[in-house]
Coordinates of C-alpha atoms in Angstrom, one line a residue:
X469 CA 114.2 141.2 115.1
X470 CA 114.7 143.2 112.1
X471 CA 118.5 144.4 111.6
X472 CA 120.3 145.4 108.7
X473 CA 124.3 146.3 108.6
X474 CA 126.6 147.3 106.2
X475 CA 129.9 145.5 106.8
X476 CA 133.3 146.6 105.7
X477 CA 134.9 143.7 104.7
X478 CA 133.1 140.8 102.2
X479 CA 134.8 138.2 100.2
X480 CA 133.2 136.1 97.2
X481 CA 132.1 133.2 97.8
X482 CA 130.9 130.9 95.2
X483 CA 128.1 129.0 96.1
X484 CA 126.9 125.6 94.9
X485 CA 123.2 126.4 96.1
X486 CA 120.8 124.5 94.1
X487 CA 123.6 121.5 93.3
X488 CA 124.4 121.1 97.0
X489 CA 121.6 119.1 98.9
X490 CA 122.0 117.5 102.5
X491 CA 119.6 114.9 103.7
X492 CA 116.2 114.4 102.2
X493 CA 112.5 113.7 103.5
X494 CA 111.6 113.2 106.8
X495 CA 108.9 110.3 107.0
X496 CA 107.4 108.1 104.5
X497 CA 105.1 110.5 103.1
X498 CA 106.4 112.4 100.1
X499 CA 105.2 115.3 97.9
X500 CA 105.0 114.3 94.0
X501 CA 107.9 114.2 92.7
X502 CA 107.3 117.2 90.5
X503 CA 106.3 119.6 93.1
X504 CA 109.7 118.0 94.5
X505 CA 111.6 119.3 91.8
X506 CA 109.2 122.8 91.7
X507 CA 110.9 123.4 95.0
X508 CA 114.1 122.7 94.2
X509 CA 113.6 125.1 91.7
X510 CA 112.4 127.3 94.0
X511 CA 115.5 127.1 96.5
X512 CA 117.7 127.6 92.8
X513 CA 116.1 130.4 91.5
X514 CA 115.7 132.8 94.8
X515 CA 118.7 131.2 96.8
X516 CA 121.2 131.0 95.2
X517 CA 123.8 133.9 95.0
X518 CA 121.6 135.5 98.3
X519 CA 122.3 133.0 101.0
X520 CA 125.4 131.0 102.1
X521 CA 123.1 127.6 103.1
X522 CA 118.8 126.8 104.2
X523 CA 116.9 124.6 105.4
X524 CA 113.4 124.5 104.0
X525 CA 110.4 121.9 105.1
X526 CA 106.6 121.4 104.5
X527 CA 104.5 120.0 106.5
X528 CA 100.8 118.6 105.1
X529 CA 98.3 118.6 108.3
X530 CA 100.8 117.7 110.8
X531 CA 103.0 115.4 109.2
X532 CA 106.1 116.7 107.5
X533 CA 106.4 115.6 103.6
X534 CA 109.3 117.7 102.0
X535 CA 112.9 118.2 104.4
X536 CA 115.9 119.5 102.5
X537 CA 119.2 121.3 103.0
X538 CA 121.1 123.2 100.8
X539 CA 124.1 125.0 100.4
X540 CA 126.7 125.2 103.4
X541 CA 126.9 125.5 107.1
X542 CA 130.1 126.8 107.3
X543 CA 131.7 127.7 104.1
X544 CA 135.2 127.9 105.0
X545 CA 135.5 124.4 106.1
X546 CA 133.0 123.4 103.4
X547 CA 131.0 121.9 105.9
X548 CA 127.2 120.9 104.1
X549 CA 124.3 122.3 105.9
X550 CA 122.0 119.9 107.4
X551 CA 118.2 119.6 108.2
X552 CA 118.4 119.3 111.6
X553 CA 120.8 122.1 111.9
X554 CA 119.8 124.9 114.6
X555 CA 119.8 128.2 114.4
X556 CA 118.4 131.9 115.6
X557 CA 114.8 132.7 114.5
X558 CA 115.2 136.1 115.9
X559 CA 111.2 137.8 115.5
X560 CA 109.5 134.4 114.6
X561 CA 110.0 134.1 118.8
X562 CA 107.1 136.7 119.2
X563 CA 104.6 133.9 118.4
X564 CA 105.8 131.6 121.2
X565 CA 106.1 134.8 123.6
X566 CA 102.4 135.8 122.5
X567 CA 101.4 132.6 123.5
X568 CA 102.5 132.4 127.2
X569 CA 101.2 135.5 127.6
X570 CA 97.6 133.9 126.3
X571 CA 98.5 131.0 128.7
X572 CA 98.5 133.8 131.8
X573 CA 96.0 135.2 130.3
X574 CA 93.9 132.5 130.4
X575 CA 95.0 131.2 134.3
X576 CA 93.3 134.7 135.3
X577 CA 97.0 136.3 136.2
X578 CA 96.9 138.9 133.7
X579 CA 94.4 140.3 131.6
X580 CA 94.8 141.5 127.9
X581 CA 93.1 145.0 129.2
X582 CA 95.5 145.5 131.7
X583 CA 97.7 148.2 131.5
X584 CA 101.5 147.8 131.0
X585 CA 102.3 150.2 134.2
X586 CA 100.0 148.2 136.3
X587 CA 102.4 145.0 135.9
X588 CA 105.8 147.3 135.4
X589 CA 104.9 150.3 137.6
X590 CA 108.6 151.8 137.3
X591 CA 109.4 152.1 133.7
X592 CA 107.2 154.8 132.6
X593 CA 104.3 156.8 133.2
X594 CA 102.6 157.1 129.8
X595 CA 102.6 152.9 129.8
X596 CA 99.6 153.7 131.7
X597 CA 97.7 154.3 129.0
X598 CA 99.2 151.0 126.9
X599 CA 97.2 147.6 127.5
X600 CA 99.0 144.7 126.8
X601 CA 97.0 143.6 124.2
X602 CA 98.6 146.8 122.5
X603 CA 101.6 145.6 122.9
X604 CA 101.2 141.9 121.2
X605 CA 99.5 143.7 118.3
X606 CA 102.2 146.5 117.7
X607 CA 99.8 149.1 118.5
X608 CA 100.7 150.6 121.4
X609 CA 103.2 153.6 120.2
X610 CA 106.2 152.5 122.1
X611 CA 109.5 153.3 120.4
X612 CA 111.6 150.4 118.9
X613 CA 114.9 149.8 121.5
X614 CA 116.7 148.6 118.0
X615 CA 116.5 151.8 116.5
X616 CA 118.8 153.5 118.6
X617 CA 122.0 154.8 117.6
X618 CA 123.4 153.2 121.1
X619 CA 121.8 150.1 119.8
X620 CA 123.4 150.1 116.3
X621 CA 126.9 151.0 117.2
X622 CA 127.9 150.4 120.2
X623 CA 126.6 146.6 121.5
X624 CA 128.6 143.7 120.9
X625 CA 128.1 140.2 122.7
X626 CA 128.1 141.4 126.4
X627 CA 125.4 139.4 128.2
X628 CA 122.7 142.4 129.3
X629 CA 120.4 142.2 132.3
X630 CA 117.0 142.6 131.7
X631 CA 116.5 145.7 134.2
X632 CA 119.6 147.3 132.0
X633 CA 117.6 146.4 128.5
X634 CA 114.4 148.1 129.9
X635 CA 116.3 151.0 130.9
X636 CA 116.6 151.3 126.9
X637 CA 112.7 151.4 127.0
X638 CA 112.3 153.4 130.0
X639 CA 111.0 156.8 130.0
X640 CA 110.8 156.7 125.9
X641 CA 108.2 159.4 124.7
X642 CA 105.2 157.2 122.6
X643 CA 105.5 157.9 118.9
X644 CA 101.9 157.9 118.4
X645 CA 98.8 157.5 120.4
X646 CA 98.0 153.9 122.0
X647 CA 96.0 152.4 119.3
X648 CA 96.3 155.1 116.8
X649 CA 98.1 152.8 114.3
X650 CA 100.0 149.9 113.8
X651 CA 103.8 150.1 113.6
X652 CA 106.6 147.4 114.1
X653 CA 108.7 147.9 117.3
X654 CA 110.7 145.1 119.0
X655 CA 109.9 146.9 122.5
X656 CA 106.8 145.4 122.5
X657 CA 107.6 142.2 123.1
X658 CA 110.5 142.8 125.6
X659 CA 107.9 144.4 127.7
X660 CA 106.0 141.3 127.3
X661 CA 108.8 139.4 128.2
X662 CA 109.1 141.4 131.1
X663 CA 105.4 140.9 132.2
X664 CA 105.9 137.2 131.9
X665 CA 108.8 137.3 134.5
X666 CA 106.7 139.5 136.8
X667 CA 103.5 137.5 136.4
X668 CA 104.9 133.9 136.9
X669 CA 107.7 134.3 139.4
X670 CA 109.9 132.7 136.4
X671 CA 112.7 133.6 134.2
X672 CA 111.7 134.3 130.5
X673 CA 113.7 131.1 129.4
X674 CA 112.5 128.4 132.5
X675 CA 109.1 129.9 132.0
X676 CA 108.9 128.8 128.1
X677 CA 111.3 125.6 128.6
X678 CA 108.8 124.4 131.8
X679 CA 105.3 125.6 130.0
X680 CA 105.9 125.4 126.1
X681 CA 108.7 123.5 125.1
X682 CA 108.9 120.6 127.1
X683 CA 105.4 119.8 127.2
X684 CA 105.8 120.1 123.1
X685 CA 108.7 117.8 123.0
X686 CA 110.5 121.0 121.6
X687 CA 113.6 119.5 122.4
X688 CA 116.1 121.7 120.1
X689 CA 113.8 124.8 121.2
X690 CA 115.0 127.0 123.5
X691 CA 116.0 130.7 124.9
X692 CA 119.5 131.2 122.9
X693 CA 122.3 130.0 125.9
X694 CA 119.8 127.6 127.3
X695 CA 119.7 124.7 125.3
X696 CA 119.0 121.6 126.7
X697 CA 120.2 119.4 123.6
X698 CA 123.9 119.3 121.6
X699 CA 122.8 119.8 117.7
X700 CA 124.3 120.9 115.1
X701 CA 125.0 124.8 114.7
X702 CA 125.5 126.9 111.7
X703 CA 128.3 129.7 111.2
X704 CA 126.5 132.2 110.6
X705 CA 126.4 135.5 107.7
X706 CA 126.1 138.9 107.1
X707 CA 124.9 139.0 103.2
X708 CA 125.3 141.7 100.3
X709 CA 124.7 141.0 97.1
X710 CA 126.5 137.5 97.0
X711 CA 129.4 138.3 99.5
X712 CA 129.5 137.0 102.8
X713 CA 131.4 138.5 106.2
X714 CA 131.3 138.0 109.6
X715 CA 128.4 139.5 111.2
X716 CA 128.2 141.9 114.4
X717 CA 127.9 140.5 117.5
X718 CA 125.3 140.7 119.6
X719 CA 124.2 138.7 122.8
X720 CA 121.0 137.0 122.7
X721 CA 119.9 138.5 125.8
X722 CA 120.0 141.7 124.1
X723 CA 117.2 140.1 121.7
X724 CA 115.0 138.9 124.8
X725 CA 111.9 137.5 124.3
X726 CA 110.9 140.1 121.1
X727 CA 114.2 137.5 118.9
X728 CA 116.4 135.3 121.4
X729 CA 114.9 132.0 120.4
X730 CA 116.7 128.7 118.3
X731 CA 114.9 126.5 117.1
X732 CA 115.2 123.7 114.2
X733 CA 112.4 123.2 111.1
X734 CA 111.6 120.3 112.8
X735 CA 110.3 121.6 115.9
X736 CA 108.6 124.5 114.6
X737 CA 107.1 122.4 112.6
X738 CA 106.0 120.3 115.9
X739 CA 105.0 123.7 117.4
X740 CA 102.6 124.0 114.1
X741 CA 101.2 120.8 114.8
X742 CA 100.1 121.5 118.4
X743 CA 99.0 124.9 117.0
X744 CA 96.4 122.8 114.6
X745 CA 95.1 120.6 117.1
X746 CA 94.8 122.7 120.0
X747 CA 97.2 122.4 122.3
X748 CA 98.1 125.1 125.3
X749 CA 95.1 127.2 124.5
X750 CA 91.6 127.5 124.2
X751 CA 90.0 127.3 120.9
X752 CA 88.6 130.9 121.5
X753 CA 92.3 132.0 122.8
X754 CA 93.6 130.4 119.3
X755 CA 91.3 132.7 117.1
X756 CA 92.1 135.3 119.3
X757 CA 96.2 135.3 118.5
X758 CA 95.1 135.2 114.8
X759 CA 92.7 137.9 114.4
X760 CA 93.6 141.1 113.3
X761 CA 93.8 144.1 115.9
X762 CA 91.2 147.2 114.9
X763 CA 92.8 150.4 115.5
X764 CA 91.0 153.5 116.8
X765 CA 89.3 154.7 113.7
X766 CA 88.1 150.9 113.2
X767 CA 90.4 149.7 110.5
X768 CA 91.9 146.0 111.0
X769 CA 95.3 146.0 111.0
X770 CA 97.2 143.3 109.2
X771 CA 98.5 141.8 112.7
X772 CA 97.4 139.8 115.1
X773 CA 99.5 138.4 118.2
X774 CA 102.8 137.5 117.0
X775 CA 101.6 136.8 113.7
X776 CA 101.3 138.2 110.3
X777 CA 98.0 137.9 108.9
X778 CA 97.5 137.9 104.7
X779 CA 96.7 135.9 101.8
X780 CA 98.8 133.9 99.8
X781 CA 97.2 133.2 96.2
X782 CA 94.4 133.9 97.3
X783 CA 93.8 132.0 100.7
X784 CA 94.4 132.6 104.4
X785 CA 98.6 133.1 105.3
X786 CA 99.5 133.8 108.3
X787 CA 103.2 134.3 108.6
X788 CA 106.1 135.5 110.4
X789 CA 109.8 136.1 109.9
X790 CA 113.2 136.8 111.9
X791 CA 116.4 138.2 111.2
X792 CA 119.6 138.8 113.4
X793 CA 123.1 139.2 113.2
X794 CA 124.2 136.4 110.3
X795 CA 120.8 134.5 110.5
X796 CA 116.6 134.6 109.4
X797 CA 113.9 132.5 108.7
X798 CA 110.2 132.7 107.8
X799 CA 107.3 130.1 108.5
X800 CA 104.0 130.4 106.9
X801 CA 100.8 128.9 108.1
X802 CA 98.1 127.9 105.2
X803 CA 95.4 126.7 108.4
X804 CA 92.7 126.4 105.6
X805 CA 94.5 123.7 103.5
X806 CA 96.9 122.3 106.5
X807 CA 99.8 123.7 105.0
X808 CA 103.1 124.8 106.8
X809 CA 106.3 126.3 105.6
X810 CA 109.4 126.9 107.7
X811 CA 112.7 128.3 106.2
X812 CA 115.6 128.9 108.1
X813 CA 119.2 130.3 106.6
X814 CA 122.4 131.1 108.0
X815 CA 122.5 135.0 106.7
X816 CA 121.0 138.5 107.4
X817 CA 121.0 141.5 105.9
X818 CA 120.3 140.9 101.7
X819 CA 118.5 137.9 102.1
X820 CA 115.0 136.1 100.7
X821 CA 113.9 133.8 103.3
X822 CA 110.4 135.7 102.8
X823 CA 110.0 135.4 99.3
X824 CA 111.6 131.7 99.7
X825 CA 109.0 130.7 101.8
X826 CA 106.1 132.0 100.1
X827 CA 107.2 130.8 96.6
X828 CA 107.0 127.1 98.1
X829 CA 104.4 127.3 100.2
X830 CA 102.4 128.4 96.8
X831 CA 104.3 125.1 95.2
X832 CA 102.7 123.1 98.1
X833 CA 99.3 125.0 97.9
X834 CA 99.4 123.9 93.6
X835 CA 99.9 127.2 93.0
X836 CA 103.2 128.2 92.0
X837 CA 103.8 131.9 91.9
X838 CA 105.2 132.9 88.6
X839 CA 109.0 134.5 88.4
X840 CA 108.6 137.5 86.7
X841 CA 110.7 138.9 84.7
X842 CA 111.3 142.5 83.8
X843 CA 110.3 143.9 80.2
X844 CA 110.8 147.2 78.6
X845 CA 108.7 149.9 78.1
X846 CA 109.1 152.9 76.5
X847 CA 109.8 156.4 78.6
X848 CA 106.6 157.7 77.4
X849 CA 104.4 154.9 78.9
X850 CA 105.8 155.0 82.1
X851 CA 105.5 158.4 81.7
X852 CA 101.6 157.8 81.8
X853 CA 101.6 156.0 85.2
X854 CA 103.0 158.7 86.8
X855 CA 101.5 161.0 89.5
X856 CA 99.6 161.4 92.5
X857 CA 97.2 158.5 94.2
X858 CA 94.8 158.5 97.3
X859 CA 95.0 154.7 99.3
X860 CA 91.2 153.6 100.3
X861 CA 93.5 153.4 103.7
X862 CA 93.9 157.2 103.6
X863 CA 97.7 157.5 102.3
X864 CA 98.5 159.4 99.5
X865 CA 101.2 157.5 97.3
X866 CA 103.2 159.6 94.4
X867 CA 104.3 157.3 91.0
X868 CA 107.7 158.8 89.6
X869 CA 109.4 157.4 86.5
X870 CA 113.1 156.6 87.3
X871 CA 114.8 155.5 84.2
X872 CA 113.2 152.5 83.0
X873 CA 111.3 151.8 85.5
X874 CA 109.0 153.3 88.2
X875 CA 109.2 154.1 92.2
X876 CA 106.6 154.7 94.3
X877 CA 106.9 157.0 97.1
X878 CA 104.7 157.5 100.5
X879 CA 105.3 160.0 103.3
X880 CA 106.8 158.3 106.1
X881 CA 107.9 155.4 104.5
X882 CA 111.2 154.1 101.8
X883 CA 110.2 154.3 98.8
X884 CA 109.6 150.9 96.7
X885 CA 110.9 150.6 92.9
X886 CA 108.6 148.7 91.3
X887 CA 110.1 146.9 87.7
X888 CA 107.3 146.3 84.5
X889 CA 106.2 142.4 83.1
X890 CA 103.5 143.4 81.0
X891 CA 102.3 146.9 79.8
X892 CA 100.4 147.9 82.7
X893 CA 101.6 145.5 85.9
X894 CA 104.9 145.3 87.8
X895 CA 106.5 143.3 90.4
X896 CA 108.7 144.3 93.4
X897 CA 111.9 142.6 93.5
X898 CA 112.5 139.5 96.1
X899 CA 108.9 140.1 97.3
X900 CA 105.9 138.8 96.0
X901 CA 103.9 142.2 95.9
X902 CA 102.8 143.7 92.5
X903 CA 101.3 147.2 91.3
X904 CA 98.8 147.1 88.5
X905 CA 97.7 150.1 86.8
X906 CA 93.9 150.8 85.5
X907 CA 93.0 152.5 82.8
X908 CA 89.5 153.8 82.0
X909 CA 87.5 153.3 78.1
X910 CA 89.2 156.6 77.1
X911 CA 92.7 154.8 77.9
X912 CA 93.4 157.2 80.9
X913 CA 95.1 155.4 83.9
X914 CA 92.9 155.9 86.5
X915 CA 93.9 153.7 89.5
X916 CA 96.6 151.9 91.3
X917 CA 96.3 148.6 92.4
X918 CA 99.0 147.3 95.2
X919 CA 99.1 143.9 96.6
X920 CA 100.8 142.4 99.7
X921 CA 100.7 139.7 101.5
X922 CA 97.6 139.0 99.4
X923 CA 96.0 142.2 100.5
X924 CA 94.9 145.1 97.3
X925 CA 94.5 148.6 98.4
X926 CA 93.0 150.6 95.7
X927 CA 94.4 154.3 95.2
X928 CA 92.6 156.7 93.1
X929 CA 94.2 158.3 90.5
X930 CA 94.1 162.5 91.5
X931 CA 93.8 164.8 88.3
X932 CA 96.2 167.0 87.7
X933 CA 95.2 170.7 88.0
X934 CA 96.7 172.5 85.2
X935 CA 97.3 176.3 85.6
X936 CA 96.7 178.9 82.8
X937 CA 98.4 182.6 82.2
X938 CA 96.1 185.1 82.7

């Protein structure tokens, strides 16, 4: 789950981010101890000053080589973090929820096609025309729950039942055709939750305790209130720009099965290795949660079930991250070279677990992303970059100077500042997507180049009409 508040109260705290490390590898096997210190490097240079404490691990096909903590797990009492701290993974849960519903799926009790009325009849007639495939791939057109003002302001830690969470679903008008697009919602997946419950007879917590996590040997994995094991916790965060306050409350339950997981690096890093090797599913099941879903003009969407499909410099990612109330994480998947991030940190709100992640698995790939840093250019060549451009994916994206550098605006969406490092490329900020412009012979810029998650969509230049007095 994706939330973002602005507390009222923050104190500065001074962090000792890249000195501070708890604990150290996990087995025997061992990266080189230059990529060691690459990571390090890493932790240092997009950590520190953006989150209170981590925990970052790689794993090399199936067996973990690099296991570090830094910074603190409770910074009042000075209290180092550790790796086998646990914590909330908020939306890195939708992979485990995706897969029970492949393992019903695949029993025969469900069937991707089905629609969502058919299994919960009461909640809404236009769910008739939402499969549940729809749902896994955030395709359907069913409004985020999390978005709502009564979400936002009024929730604290009261325990919610789940026929009182779907009620916040219930009777929701679609905000787009089924399959029309892809959009984000965290509804999706509490509806999934929901058709897990009503499927199997089970609780959404017994259901993945009995068929995922025990089976795993998961043991520090579990729906958030459930645990069946005593580890350590961390206090967790709300993060702005260096300063650190208590974050909103907010029950678990209210997260469900779209961000109420805990988990440690450890046993997501187990869950990666059963992923590898084929455990729960069916090979063809497998390819199935990591293919992309094609919307209704044909496109492939950049989603599959539960997971986040891209490249990272240059080969198959596919990735997922969480945030909630004073916690996030991101893991990243590199199946072609056996290569598996997971990051976990005790903050939300300004944080980098993304971008943290990425930048070492890229380390552990051998190729490190560079960190960019912002040059100068005068007003008149940004000046030269700006204007209208048509996406090959049918937006239309406007390029406006702002100062000294540029933003980049698209109907519908916030618009992304985007800072220059050479005379024609720039970087976004705690992400690792870029803009390159392209000029023709003549020198005329002619195209825009944006890349994310490994992904470049070309955008056309459109000339400018000029109009003359009669």
């Amino acid at each position: 789950m994706m939330i973002h508040l602005n507390p009222c109260h923050r104190w500065k705290v001074k962090l000792l981010f890249a000195a501070l490390a708890a604990g150290g590898l996990a087995q025997a096997a061992s990266l080189d101890p230059a990529v060691v210190r690459q990571i390090d490097d890493v932790v240092g240079q997009v950590g520190k000053d953006r989150l209170p404490g981590a925990v970052v691990l790689v794993a090399r096909n199936g067996e973990t080589v690099f296991r570090k903590a830094y910074g603190w797990a409770d910074i009042d009492r000075r209290q180092p973090m550790e790796p086998a701290v646990s914590m909330p993974i908020g939306s890195v849960t939708k992979q485990f929820t995706a897969t029970a519903i492949m393992m019903l799926a695949e029993e025969g009790k469900l069937s991707l096609t089905d629609s969502v009325a058919q299994h919960l009849p009461d909640l809404a007639p236009q769910l008739r025309d939402v499969s549940i495939e729809q749902l896994l791939t955030h395709t359907s057109g069913v409004p985020d729950y999390t978005r709502q003002w009564r979400f936002l302001l009024l929730d604290r830690g009261d325990e919610i039942a789940l026929p009182d969470l779907l009620k916040r679903i219930k009777g929701k008008s679609l905000d787009f055709m089924p399959g029309a697009r892809f959009e984000y919602s965290n509804s999706n997946y509490v509806l999934l939750g929901a058709i897990i419950e009503k499927v199997s007879g089970e609780p959404y917590g017994k259901f993945m305790e009995e068929r995922i996590f025990m089976p795993l040997g998961l043991g520090n994995t579990a729906y958030a209130g459930y645990e069946r094991a005593a580890s350590m916790r961390a206090k967790g965060y709300d993060a702005d720009n260096g300063k650190y306050s208590k974050p909103k409350s907010i029950s678990m339950s209210m997260a469900y099965a779209a961000g109420g997981l805990v988990s440690t690096v450890d046993d997501l890093a187990r869950w990666d290795a059963a992923i590898a090797s084929g455990k729960l599913l069916k090979g063809e099941s497998w390819q199935r949660v990591f293919s992309p879903a094609r919307l209704q003009n044909g496109e492939p969407s950049n989603y599959g079930y539960g997971w986040g499909l891209g490249k990272l410099q240059g080969v198959t990612e596919y990735s997922h991250g969480g945030e909630i109330y004073g916690f996030s994480s991101f893991v990243a998947r590199l199946p072609e070279q056996g290569i598996y991030v997971a990051v976990l940190a005790n903050a939300s709100g300004d944080v980098t677990t993304e971008l943290l992640a990425q930048r070492v698995a890229a380390v552990a790939l051998g190729k490190p992303v560079p960190h960019y840093r912002k040059i100068t250019l005068s007003k008149s060549t940004l000046e030269e970059f700006a204007g209208t451009y048509h996406g090959d994916e049918g937006t239309v994206r406007t390029v406006k100077r702002d100062g000294d550098h540029l933003v980049v605006e698209r109907s519908g969406a916030p618009k992304v500042e985007i800072f220059p490092y050479s005379d024609s490329a720039f970087f976004v900020r705690d992400s690792l997507s870029q803009a390159e412009f392209v000029r023709d012979p003549q020198g005329k810029v002619v195209e825009l180049l944006l890349t994310r998650n490994g992904n470049v969509t070309r955008n056309a230049r459109v000339a400018t009409k000029k109009w003359w007095p009669l």
